[in-house]
């Protein structure tokens, strides 16, 4: 009788762990598709008291996400589980807004109201379907940011070169020279701003059309 009880307990534990591992790998794939890098599982972190805590999934580098995964089958995740995860994050010095609690089932009503973002089974399936689109949007955002920074750098370089050229032609204390110098800079800045606005408008229209066609 005792051996049968031990066997059943071990089988239950193994099945629960297998379900949990499957959900963790599923969330890991979704985060990869959403262009979070790196994405690691079962991360051990030490809090300020020297105690170790395990985070199921950690995604991202600059602003990382810390994910807790619970696969309870048809059972709802209770408030205590979410509250415990929030407390673990607090002890690790991680803001609650960086936490994410994912399950394949549902949450008890109060579990979604304590400041931790939650993803239930329905939302998980929707997230899985949209993961590629999210990744595409992140690529677009990164591309635009890099282009904006590059454009600002080129404009600053051109303004500096114009400044140096003009100041080499006239003495700095010549009022007429200074007025002409700043007028030239202002005209150039307005021209570059107009060009940047036109380029941004064309870029946004191209991206919007591309995404619309991709969705269809």
Coordinates of C-alpha atoms in Angstrom, one line a residue:
X1 CA 0.0 0.0 0.0
X2 CA 2.8 2.4 0.9
X3 CA 4.7 1.7 -2.3
X4 CA 1.5 2.3 -4.3
X5 CA 1.0 5.7 -2.6
X6 CA 4.7 6.7 -3.3
X7 CA 4.4 5.6 -6.9
X8 CA 1.2 7.7 -7.4
X9 CA 2.7 10.7 -5.7
X10 CA 5.8 10.4 -7.9
X11 CA 3.7 10.0 -11.0
X12 CA 1.6 13.1 -10.1
X13 CA 4.8 15.1 -9.4
X14 CA 6.4 14.0 -12.7
X15 CA 3.2 14.8 -14.7
X16 CA 2.9 18.3 -13.0
X17 CA 6.6 19.1 -13.7
X18 CA 6.2 17.9 -17.3
X19 CA 3.2 20.2 -17.8
X20 CA 5.1 23.1 -16.2
X21 CA 8.2 22.5 -18.4
X22 CA 6.0 22.4 -21.5
X23 CA 4.4 25.8 -20.6
X24 CA 7.8 27.4 -19.9
X25 CA 9.1 26.2 -23.3
X26 CA 5.9 27.5 -25.0
X27 CA 6.3 31.0 -23.4
X28 CA 10.0 30.9 -24.3
X29 CA 9.2 30.4 -28.0
X30 CA 6.6 33.2 -27.9
X31 CA 9.1 35.6 -26.4
X32 CA 11.7 34.6 -29.1
X33 CA 9.2 35.3 -31.8
X34 CA 8.4 38.7 -30.2
X35 CA 12.2 39.5 -30.5
X36 CA 13.1 39.4 -26.8
X37 CA 16.8 38.5 -26.4
X38 CA 18.1 36.7 -24.6
X39 CA 15.4 34.4 -23.3
X40 CA 16.5 32.0 -20.5
X41 CA 14.7 29.5 -18.3
X42 CA 15.0 28.5 -14.7
X43 CA 17.2 31.4 -13.6
X44 CA 18.5 31.4 -10.0
X45 CA 18.7 34.9 -8.4
X46 CA 19.9 35.8 -5.0
X47 CA 18.0 38.4 -2.9
X48 CA 19.4 41.0 -0.5
X49 CA 19.1 38.4 2.4
X50 CA 21.2 35.9 0.5
X51 CA 18.3 33.6 -0.4
X52 CA 18.0 32.0 -3.8
X53 CA 14.8 32.2 -5.9
X54 CA 14.1 30.6 -9.2
X55 CA 12.5 32.6 -12.0
X56 CA 10.8 30.3 -14.7
X57 CA 11.6 32.6 -17.7
X58 CA 13.7 35.8 -18.0
X59 CA 13.4 37.7 -21.2
X60 CA 15.3 40.7 -22.4
X61 CA 18.4 42.6 -21.4
X62 CA 17.9 46.3 -20.9
X63 CA 14.3 46.1 -19.6
X64 CA 13.8 42.4 -18.8
X65 CA 10.6 40.5 -18.2
X66 CA 10.4 38.0 -15.3
X67 CA 7.8 35.3 -16.0
X68 CA 6.2 32.8 -13.7
X69 CA 4.4 29.9 -15.4
X70 CA 1.7 27.7 -13.8
X71 CA 0.0 24.9 -15.7
X72 CA -2.7 23.7 -13.4
X73 CA -4.8 22.0 -16.0
X74 CA -8.4 23.1 -15.5
X75 CA -7.8 24.6 -12.0
X76 CA -7.7 28.3 -11.5
X77 CA -4.5 30.0 -10.2
X78 CA -5.3 31.3 -6.7
X79 CA -4.4 34.7 -5.3
X80 CA -1.7 33.2 -3.1
X81 CA 0.4 32.1 -6.0
X82 CA 0.4 35.5 -7.7
X83 CA 1.0 37.3 -4.3
X84 CA 4.0 35.0 -3.6
X85 CA 5.5 35.8 -7.0
X86 CA 5.1 39.5 -6.4
X87 CA 6.8 39.1 -3.0
X88 CA 9.7 37.2 -4.6
X89 CA 10.1 40.0 -7.1
X90 CA 10.1 42.6 -4.3
X91 CA 12.8 40.7 -2.4
X92 CA 14.9 40.6 -5.5
X93 CA 14.5 44.4 -6.0
X94 CA 12.5 44.0 -9.2
X95 CA 9.5 46.3 -9.8
X96 CA 6.1 44.5 -10.0
X97 CA 5.5 45.9 -13.5
X98 CA 8.4 43.8 -14.8
X99 CA 6.6 40.6 -13.7
X100 CA 4.3 38.4 -15.8
X101 CA 2.3 35.5 -14.5
X102 CA 1.2 33.0 -17.3
X103 CA -1.2 30.1 -17.0
X104 CA -3.0 27.8 -19.4
X105 CA -6.2 28.0 -17.3
X106 CA -7.7 30.9 -15.5
X107 CA -7.1 33.1 -12.5
X108 CA -9.2 33.6 -9.4
X109 CA -11.0 37.0 -9.5
X110 CA -8.7 38.8 -7.0
X111 CA -5.5 37.3 -8.4
X112 CA -5.5 39.8 -11.3
X113 CA -5.8 42.9 -9.2
X114 CA -2.6 43.1 -7.2
X115 CA -0.3 44.8 -9.7
X116 CA 1.2 41.8 -11.5
X117 CA 0.3 41.4 -15.2
X118 CA -1.5 38.1 -15.8
X119 CA -2.0 36.1 -18.9
X120 CA -4.7 33.3 -18.8
X121 CA -5.2 30.5 -21.3
X122 CA -7.3 32.5 -23.8
X123 CA -4.9 35.4 -23.7
X124 CA -1.9 33.0 -24.1
X125 CA -3.3 31.6 -27.3
X126 CA -4.0 35.2 -28.6
X127 CA -0.4 36.2 -27.7
X128 CA 0.9 33.1 -29.5
X129 CA -0.9 34.1 -32.7
X130 CA 0.3 37.7 -32.5
X131 CA 3.9 37.0 -31.6
X132 CA 5.3 37.3 -35.1
X133 CA 3.4 40.5 -35.6
X134 CA 4.8 41.9 -32.4
X135 CA 8.3 41.0 -33.5
X136 CA 7.7 42.7 -36.8
X137 CA 6.5 45.9 -35.1
X138 CA 9.6 45.9 -32.8
X139 CA 11.8 45.6 -35.9
X140 CA 10.0 48.6 -37.5
X141 CA 10.4 50.6 -34.2
X142 CA 14.1 49.7 -33.9
X143 CA 14.7 50.6 -37.6
X144 CA 13.0 54.0 -37.2
X145 CA 14.9 54.8 -34.0
X146 CA 18.3 53.9 -35.6
X147 CA 17.4 56.0 -38.7
X148 CA 16.3 59.0 -36.5
X149 CA 19.6 58.9 -34.5
X150 CA 21.7 58.6 -37.7
X151 CA 19.8 61.5 -39.3
X152 CA 20.3 63.7 -36.2
X153 CA 24.0 62.8 -36.2
X154 CA 24.5 63.7 -39.9
X155 CA 22.6 66.9 -39.5
X156 CA 24.7 67.9 -36.5
X157 CA 27.9 67.1 -38.4
X158 CA 26.8 69.2 -41.4
X159 CA 25.9 72.2 -39.1
X160 CA 29.2 72.0 -37.4
X161 CA 31.1 71.9 -40.7
X162 CA 29.1 74.9 -42.0
X163 CA 29.8 76.7 -38.8
X164 CA 33.5 76.1 -39.0
X165 CA 33.6 77.1 -42.7
X166 CA 31.8 80.3 -42.1
X167 CA 33.7 81.3 -39.1
X168 CA 37.0 80.7 -41.0
X169 CA 35.8 83.2 -43.6
X170 CA 34.9 86.1 -41.2
X171 CA 36.1 87.3 -37.8
X172 CA 33.9 86.1 -34.9
X173 CA 33.4 89.7 -33.7
X174 CA 32.1 91.0 -37.0
X175 CA 28.4 91.6 -36.3
X176 CA 27.4 91.3 -40.0
X177 CA 29.3 88.1 -40.3
X178 CA 27.6 86.6 -37.3
X179 CA 24.1 87.6 -38.5
X180 CA 24.8 86.1 -41.9
X181 CA 26.2 83.0 -40.2
X182 CA 23.1 82.4 -38.0
X183 CA 20.7 83.2 -40.9
X184 CA 22.5 80.5 -42.9
X185 CA 22.2 78.0 -40.1
X186 CA 18.6 78.8 -39.5
X187 CA 17.7 78.3 -43.2
X188 CA 19.6 75.1 -43.3
X189 CA 17.9 73.8 -40.2
X190 CA 14.5 74.6 -41.6
X191 CA 15.3 72.9 -44.9
X192 CA 16.6 69.8 -43.1
X193 CA 13.5 69.7 -40.8
X194 CA 11.2 69.8 -43.8
X195 CA 13.1 67.0 -45.6
X196 CA 13.0 64.9 -42.4
X197 CA 9.2 65.4 -42.1
X198 CA 8.7 64.4 -45.7
X199 CA 10.9 61.3 -45.3
X200 CA 9.1 60.3 -42.1
X201 CA 5.7 60.7 -43.8
X202 CA 6.8 58.5 -46.7
X203 CA 8.4 56.0 -44.3
X204 CA 5.3 55.7 -42.2
X205 CA 3.0 55.2 -45.3
X206 CA 5.3 52.5 -46.6
X207 CA 5.4 50.6 -43.4
X208 CA 1.6 50.9 -42.9
X209 CA 1.0 49.6 -46.4
X210 CA 3.4 46.8 -45.9
X211 CA 1.9 45.7 -42.7
X212 CA -1.6 45.9 -44.1
X213 CA -0.7 43.7 -47.0
X214 CA 1.1 41.3 -44.7
X215 CA -2.0 41.0 -42.5
X216 CA -4.2 40.3 -45.4

